Coordinates of C-alpha atoms in Angstrom, one line a residue:
X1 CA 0.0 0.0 0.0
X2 CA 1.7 3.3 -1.1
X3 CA 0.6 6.4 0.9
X4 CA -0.8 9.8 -1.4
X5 CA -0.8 12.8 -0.6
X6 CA -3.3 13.7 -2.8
X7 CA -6.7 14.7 -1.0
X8 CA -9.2 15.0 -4.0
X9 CA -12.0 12.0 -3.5
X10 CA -13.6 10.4 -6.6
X11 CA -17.1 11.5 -7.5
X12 CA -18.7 8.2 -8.2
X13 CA -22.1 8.2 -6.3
X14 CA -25.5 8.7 -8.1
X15 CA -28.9 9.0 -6.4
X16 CA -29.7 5.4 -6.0
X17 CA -26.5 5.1 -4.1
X18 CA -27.6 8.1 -1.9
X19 CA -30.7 6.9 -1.3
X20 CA -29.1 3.4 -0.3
X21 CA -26.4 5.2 2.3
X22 CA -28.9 7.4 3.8
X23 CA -31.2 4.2 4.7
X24 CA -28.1 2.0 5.3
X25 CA -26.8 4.1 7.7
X26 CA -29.7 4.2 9.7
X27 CA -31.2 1.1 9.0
X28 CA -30.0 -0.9 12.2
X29 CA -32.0 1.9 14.4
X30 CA -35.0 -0.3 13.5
X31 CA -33.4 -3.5 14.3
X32 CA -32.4 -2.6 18.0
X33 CA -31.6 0.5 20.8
X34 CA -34.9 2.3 19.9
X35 CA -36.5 -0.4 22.5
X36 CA -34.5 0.8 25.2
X37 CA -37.0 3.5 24.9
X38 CA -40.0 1.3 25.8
X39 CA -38.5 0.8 29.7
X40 CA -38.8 4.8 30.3
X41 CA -42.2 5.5 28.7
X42 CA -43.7 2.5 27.9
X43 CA -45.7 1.8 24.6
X44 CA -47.8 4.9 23.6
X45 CA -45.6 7.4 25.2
X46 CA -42.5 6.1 23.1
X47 CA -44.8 6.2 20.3
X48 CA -45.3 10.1 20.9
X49 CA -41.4 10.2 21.6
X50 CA -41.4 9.3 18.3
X51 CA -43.6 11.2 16.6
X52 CA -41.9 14.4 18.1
X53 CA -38.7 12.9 16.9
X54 CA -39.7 12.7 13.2
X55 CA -41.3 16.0 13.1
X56 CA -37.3 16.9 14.3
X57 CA -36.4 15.0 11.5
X58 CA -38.7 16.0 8.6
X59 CA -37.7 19.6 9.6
X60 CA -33.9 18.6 10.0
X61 CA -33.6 17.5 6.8
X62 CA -35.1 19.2 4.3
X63 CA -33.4 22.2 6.3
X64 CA -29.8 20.8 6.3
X65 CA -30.2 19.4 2.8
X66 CA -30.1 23.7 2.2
X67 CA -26.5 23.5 3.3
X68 CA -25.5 20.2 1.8
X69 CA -26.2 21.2 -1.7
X70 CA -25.2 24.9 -1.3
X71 CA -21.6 23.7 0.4
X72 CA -20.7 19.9 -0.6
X73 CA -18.0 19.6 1.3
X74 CA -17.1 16.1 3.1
X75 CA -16.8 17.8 6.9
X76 CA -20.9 18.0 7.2
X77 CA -22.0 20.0 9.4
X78 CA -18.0 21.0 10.5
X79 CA -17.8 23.1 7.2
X80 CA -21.1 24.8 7.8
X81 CA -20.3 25.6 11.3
X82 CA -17.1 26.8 10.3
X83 CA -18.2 29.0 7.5
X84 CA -21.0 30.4 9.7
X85 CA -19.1 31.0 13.0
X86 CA -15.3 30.2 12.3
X87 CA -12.6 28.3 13.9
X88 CA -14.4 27.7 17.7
X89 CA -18.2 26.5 15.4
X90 CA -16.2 24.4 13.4
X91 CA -14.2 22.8 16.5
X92 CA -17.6 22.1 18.4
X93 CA -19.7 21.0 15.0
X94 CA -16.8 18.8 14.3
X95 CA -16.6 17.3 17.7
X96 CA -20.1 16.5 18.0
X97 CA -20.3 14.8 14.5
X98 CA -17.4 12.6 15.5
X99 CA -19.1 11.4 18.4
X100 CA -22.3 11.1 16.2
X101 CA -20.9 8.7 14.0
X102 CA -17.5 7.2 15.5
X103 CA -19.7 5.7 18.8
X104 CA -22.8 4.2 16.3
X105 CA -20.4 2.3 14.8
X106 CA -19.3 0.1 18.4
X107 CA -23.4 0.0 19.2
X108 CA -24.0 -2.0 15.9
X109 CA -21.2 -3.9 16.7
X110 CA -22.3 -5.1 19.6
X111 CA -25.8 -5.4 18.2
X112 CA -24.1 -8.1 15.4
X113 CA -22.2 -9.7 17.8
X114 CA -25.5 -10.3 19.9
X115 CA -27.4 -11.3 16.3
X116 CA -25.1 -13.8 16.0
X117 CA -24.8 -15.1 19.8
X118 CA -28.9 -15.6 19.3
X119 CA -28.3 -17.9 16.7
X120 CA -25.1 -19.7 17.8
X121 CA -25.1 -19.2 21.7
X122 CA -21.4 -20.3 21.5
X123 CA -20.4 -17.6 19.8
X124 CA -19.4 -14.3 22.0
X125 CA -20.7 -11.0 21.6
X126 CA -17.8 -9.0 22.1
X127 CA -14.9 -10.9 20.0
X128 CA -17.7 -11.4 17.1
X129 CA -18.2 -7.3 16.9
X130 CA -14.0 -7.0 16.7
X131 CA -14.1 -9.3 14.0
X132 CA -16.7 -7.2 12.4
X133 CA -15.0 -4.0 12.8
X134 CA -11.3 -5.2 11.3
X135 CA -13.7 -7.0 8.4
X136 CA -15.6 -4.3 7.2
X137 CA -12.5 -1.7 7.1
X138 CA -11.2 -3.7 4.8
X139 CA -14.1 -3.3 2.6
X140 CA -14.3 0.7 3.3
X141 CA -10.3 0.8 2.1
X142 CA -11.3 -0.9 -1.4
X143 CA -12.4 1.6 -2.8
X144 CA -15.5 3.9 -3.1
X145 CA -17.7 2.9 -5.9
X146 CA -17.3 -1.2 -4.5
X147 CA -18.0 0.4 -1.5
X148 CA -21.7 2.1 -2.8
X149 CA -22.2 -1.3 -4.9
X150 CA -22.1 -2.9 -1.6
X151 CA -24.4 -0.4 -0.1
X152 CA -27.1 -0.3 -2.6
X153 CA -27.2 -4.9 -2.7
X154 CA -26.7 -4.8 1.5
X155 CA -29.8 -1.9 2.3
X156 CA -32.4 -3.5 -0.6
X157 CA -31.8 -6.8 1.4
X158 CA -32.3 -5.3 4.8
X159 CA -35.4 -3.4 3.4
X160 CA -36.9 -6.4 2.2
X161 CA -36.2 -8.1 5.8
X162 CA -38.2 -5.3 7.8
X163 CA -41.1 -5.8 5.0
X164 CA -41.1 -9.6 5.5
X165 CA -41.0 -9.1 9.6
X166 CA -43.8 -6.7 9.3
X167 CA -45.9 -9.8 7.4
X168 CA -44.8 -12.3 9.7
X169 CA -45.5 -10.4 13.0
X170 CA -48.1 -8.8 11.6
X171 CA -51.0 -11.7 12.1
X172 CA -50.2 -12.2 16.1
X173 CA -50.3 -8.8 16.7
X174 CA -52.9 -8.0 19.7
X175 CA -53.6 -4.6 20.5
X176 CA -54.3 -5.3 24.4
X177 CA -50.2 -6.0 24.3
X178 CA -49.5 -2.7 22.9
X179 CA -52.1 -0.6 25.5
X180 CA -50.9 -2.2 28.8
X181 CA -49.3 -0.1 30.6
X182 CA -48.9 2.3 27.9
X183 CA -47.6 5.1 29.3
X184 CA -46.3 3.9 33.2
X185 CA -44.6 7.3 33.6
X186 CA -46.3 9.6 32.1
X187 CA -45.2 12.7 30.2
X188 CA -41.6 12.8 31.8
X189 CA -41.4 9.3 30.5
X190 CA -41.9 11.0 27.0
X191 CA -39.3 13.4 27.6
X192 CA -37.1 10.6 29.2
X193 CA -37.8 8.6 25.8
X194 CA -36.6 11.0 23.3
X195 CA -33.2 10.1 22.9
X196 CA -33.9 6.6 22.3
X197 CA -36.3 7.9 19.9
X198 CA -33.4 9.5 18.1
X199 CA -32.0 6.2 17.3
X200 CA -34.2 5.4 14.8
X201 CA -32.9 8.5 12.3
X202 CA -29.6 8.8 13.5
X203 CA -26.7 9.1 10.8
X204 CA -29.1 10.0 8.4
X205 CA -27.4 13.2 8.0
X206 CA -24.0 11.2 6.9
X207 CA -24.9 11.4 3.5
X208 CA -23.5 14.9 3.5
X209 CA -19.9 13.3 4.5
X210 CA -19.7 11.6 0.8
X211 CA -21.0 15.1 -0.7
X212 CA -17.5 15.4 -2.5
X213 CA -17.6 11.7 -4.1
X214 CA -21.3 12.7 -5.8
X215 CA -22.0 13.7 -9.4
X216 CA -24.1 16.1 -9.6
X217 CA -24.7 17.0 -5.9
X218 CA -26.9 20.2 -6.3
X219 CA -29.3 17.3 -8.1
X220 CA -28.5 14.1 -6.6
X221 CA -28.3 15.0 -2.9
X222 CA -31.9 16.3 -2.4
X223 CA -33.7 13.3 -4.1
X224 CA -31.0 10.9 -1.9
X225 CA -31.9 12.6 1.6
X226 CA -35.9 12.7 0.7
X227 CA -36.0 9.4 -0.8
X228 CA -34.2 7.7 2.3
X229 CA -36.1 9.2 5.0
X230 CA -39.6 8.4 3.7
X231 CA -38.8 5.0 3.6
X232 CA -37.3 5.3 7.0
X233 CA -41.0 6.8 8.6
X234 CA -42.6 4.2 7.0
X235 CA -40.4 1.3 8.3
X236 CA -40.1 2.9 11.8
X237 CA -43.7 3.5 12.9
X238 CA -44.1 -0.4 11.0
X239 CA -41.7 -2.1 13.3
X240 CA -42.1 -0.2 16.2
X241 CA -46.3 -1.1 16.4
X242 CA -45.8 -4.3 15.6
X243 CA -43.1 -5.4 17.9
X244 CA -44.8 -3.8 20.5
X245 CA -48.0 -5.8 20.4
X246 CA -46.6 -9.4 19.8
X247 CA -46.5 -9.9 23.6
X248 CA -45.9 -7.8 27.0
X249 CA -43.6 -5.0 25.9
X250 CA -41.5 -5.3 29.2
X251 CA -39.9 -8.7 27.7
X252 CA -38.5 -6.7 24.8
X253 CA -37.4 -3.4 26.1
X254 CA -34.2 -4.0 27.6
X255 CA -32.6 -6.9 25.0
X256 CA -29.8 -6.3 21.9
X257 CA -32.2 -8.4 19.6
X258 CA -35.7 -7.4 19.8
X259 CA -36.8 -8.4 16.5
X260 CA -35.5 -12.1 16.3
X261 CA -36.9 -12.2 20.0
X262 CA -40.6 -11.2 18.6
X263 CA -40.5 -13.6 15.8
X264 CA -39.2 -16.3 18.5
X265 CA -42.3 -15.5 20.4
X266 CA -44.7 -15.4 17.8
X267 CA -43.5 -18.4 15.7
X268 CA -41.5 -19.9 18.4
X269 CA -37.5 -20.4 18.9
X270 CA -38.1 -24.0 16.9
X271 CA -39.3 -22.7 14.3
X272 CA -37.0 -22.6 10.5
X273 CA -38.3 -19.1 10.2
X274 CA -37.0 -17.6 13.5
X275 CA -33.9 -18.9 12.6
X276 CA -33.7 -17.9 8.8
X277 CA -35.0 -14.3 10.1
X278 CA -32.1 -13.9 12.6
X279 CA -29.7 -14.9 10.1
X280 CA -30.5 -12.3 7.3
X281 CA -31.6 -10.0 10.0
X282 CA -27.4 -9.7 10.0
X283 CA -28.3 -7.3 6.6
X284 CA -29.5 -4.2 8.3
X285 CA -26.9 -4.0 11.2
X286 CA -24.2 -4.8 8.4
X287 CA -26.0 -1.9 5.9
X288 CA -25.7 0.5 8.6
X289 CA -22.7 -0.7 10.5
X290 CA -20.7 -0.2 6.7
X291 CA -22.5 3.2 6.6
X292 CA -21.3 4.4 9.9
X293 CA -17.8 3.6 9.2
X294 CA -18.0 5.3 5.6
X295 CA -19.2 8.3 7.7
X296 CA -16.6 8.2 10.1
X297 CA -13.6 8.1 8.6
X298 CA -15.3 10.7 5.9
X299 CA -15.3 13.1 8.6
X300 CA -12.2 11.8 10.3
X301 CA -10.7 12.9 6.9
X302 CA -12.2 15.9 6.8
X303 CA -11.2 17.4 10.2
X304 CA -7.7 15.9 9.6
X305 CA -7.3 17.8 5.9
X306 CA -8.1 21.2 7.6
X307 CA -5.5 20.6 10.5
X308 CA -8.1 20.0 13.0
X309 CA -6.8 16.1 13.4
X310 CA -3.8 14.8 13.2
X311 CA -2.6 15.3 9.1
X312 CA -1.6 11.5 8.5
X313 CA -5.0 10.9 9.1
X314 CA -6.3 12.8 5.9
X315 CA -3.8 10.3 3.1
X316 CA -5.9 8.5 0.5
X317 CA -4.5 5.1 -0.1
X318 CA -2.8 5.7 -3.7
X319 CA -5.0 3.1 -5.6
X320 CA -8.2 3.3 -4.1
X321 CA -8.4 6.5 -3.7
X322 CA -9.8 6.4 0.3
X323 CA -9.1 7.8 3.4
X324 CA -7.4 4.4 4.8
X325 CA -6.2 5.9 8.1
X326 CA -9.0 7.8 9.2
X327 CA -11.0 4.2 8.8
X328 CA -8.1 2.5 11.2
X329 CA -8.8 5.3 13.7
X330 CA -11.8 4.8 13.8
X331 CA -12.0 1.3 14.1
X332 CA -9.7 1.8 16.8
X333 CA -12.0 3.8 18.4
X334 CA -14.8 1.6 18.2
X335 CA -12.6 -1.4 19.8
X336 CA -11.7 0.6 22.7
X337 CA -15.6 1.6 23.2
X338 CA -16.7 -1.8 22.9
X339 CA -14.2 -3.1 25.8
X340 CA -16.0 -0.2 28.4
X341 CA -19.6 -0.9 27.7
X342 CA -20.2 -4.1 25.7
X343 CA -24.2 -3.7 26.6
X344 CA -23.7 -0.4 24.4
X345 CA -27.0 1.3 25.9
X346 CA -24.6 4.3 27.2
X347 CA -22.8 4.0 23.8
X348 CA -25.7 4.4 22.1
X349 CA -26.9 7.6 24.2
X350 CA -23.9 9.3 23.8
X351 CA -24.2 8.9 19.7
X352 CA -27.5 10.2 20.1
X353 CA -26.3 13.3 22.4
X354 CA -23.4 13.9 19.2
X355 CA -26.2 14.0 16.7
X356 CA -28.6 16.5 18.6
X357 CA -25.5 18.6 19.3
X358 CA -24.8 18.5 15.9
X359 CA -28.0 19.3 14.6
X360 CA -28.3 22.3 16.7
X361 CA -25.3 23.9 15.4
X362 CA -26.4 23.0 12.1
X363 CA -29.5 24.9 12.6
X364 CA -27.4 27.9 13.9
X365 CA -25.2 27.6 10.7
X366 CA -27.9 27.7 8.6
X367 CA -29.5 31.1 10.1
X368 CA -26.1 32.6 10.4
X369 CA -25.4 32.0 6.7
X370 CA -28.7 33.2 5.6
X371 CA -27.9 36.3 7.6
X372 CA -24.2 36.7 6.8
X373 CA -24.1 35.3 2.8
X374 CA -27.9 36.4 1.7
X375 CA -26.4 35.5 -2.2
X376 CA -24.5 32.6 -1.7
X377 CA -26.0 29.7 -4.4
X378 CA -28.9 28.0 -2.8
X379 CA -29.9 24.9 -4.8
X380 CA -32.0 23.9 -2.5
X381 CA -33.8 26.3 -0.6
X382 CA -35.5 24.9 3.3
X383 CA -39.1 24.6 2.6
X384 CA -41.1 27.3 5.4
X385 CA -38.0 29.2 6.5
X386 CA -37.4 30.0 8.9
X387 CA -40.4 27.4 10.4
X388 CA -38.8 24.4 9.3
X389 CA -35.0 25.1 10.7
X390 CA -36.6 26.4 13.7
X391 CA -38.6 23.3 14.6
X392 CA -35.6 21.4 14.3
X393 CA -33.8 23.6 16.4
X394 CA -36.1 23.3 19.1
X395 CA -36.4 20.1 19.1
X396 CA -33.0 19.2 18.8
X397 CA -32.5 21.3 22.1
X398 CA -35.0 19.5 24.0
X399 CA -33.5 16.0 23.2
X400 CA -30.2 17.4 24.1
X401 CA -31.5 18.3 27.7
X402 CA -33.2 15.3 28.1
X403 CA -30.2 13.3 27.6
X404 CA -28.1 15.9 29.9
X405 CA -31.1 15.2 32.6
X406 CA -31.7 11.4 32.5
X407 CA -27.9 10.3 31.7
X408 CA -25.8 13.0 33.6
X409 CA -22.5 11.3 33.8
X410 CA -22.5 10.1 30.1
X411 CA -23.3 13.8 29.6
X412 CA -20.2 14.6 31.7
X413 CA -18.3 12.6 29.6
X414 CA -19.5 14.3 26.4
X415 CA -18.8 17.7 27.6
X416 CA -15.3 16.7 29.3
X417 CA -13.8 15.6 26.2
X418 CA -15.4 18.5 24.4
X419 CA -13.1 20.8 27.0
X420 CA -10.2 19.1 26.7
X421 CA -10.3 19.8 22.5
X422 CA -10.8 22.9 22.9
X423 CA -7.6 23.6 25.3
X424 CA -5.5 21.6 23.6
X425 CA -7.3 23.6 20.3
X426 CA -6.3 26.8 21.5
X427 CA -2.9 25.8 22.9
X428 CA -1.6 25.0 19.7
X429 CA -2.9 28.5 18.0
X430 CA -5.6 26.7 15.8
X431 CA -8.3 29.5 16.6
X432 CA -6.0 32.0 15.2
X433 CA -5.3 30.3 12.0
X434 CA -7.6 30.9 9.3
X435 CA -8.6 27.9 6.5
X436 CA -7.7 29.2 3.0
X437 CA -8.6 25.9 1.0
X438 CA -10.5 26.0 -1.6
X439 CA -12.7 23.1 -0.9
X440 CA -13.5 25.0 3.0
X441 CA -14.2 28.5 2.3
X442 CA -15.6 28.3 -1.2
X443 CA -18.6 26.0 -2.2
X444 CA -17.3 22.7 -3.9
X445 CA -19.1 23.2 -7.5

C-alpha cells in the first residue's frame, strides 16, 4: 500500500447510491436501541417520543439538505459551522459529529455480535463485533464505488427483511399488548424517551460526508436525503407497532435483539423461520454498520485535511483513492468503546447526544449563513424558513437536555472531552489560523 498525498475524493455516487447510504446508515436503528425506549415511557408514550422525533427530523432534513447542496463539502456539518461562526463552530460541530458517527459504529457492533450469539449461543458477543470491525475496514479501504455497490445490494436486502418481519408479526399482533401499561410514567417518560427515539434517524445526515464523491450534488443530494427518510417513517412506525403488540412490551425493552426475540415469540424459537429471520436479519446491522464507518472516517478525513486532526489521518490510499487511516482510527475507536460498555446502551446515548448537538449547530449555521451570505448559491432552498430550521432547532435542544437530565455522567463525559479539545485547540494557536482551501471557504461546485 503506497501512501498519497493527494486529497481529491472520486465523485462516483448517483442517487440510488444516496438513497441506499442514507437508509443504510440508519437502517440498524430499526433493528435494536430504539426499545431501550420502551422501559422509560412505555408503549404509547415512546410512540409520541417518536412522533416528536420525526417532526425533528422531517424539519432537519429538508433544512440541512439547504447547506448540503449549497456547500458539498465532506466535513458536514464541520464546514457549515465553520463558514458560519469560524474556527471555535467548526471545532464544536466537528466534535459533536465525530461522536455522532465514531460511537454508532461500536453499538451496531455489539448489536451483530449479539445477532449472531442468538443464533449460535457459543459464539461471543464482544470478539464477534472485533471481528466485524477489522472486516468491514477492509471493505471501506477498497475503494469507493465497491463500497456504494455494496451499499445499494446490502440496504435492498435489509429493506426487504423489515417488509417480511412486518408480514410475519403482523398476524399475532394484539392490541391489548400494545395498550398495557402504555404510558407507566407519564409525560416525563416521554421526555425521558426522546433520545432513544433519536436512534431510529440517526446518521441520516452522513450522507453529507460523501457530498464530494457525488456527481451532480446540487441534483442528486436532495432526491438521496428525501428518498431515504420516507422509507425510513414508513419502516419505523411499522416495526415499532408491531413489535410492540406481539407480547408484553417489558420482555423486549431491555434486549440487543428485539426483533428475532418477537418472531421467536410469535413463531416460536423452533421454528425454521425464526432462525432464517435472525440470520439475514445480520443485513440491516451490516448496511448500517458499513455506513457508519463510511461516515466516520469521511469526517475523520475531513477534520484531519483542515489541521483539525492529526494530518496522517487525511492520506488517501494511492489506488483506491480512500481515506485508509481515518478508517483505522476509527475502528480503533470503536474497539476501545466496545471493551468499556459491551451492553452499548450508554454507547448508544452518547451517539444520540453527538447527533442532537450536531444538529443544533447546524441549525445555527444555517441562520447565520442566511444572515451573513444572503447571495451565496442555494440549490435547494429549506421549505417554510425560517419554520422548518426552527422546529428542528427546538427540538433538537429539547432531546439534548433530556439526555443531559436522564444520563448526567454520560453527559459529563460528552462535555469533558469536548473541554479538553478545545484547550489543547487553542494551545496550539488553531483558533488563530484561518482555513484558506478552496474546498472550505468556497462552495465545492
Amino acid at each position: 500500500m503506497t501512501d498519497a498525498t493527494t486529497t481529491q475524493l472520486k465523485r462516483v455516487l448517483k442517487p440510488i447510491h444516496l438513497w441506499a447510504i442514507a437508509v443504510g446508515l440508519v437502517i440498524s436503528g430499526e433493528y435494536f436501541g430504539w426499545n431501550y425506549g420502551w422501559s422509560v415511557s412505555g408503549t404509547i408514550g415512546f410512540l409520541i417520543a417518536t412522533v416528536i422525533i420525526t417532526v425533528m427530523y422531517v424539519t432537519f432534513i429538508f433544512s440541512y439538505t439547504e447547506l448540503t447542496t449549497a456547500i458539498p463539502h465532506a466535513g458536514g456539518a464541520f464546514a457549515y459551522a465553520y463558514r458560519a461562526m469560524g474556527p471555535f463552530g467548526g471545532l464544536i460541530a466537528g466534535y459533536a459529529t465525530l461522536i455522532d458517527f465514531l460511537f454508532a459504529t461500536p453499538a451496531i457492533a455489539a448489536a451483530l455480535g449479539s445477532y449472531l450469539h442468538f443464533l449460535y449461543p457459543s459464539m461471543p458477543i464482544i470478539p464477534s463485533a472485533l471481528f466485524f470491525n477489522v472486516l468491514f475496514i477492509g471493505i471501506n479501504v477498497s475503494g469507493m464505488k465497491e463500497s456504494a455497490v455494496f451499499s445499494v445490494v446490502i440496504t435492498i436486502l435489509a429493506v426487504a427483511e423489515l417488509l417480511l418481519f412486518m408480514g410475519v408479526v403482523g398476524p399475532h399482533f394484539k392490541m391489548s399488548n400494545y395498550i398495557n401499561h402504555p404510558m407507566p410514567f407519564g409525560w416525563g417518560g416521554v421526555f425521558a424517551a426522546l433520545p432513544f427515539a433519536v436512534w431510529f434517524y440517526l446518521a441520516i445526515e452522513g450522507v453529507a460526508m460523501v457530498a464530494e464523491e457525488v456527481k451532480e450534488p446540487k441534483k442528486n443530494i436532495p432526491l438521496g436525503y428525501i428518498s431515504g427518510l420516507v422509507t425510513l417513517i414508513f419502516l419505523t412506525f411499522g416495526v415499532m407497532i408491531l413489535t410492540g403488540g406481539i407480547t408484553d412490551w417489558h420482555r423486549l425493552s431491555n434486549v440487543l435483539d428485539p426483533l428475532p426475540e418477537s418472531i421467536a415469540i410469535a413463531l416460536g424459537k423452533a421454528n425454521g423461520l425464526t432462525k432464517i429471520f435472525a440470520s439475514i436479519g445480520l443485513f440491516g446491522l451490516i448496511a448500517s454498520f458499513h455506513g457508519t464507518i463510511l461516515a466516520s472516517s469521511r469526517q475523520v478525513y475531513a477534520m484531519a485535511r483542515s489541521g483539525y486532526l492529526p494530518r496522517f489521518l487525511s492520506k488517501l490510499n494511492q489506488r483506491f483513492q480512500t481515506p485508509y487511516w481515518a478508517l483505522i482510527a476509527g475502528g480503533v475507536i470503536s474497539m476501545v468503546a466496545l471493551y468499556f460498555d459491551n451492553t452499548a446502551e450508554n454507547i448508544v446515548i452518547l451517539s444520540a447526544m453527538g447527533a442532537v448537538f450536531m444538529y443544533m449547530m447546524s441549525m445555527i449555521s444555517l441562520f447565520i449563513l442566511r444572515k451573513k451570505e444572503p447571495d451565496l448559491e442555494r440549490p435547494f432552498a429549506s421549505p417554510f424558513y425560517p419554520v422548518f430550521p426552527a422546529v428542528a432547532l427546538i427540538i433538537s435542544a429539547v432531546s439534548l437536555f433530556a439526555i443531559i437530565y436522564y444520563h448526567f455522567m454520560v453527559s459529563l463525559v460528552f462535555f469533558a472531552f469536548l473541554i479538553v479539545a478545545t484547550i489543547v485547540f487553542v494551545a496550539i494557536g488553531k483558533h488563530k489560523v484561518q482555513l484558506v482551501e478552496d474546498n472550505m471557504i468556497a462552495p465545492v461546485v
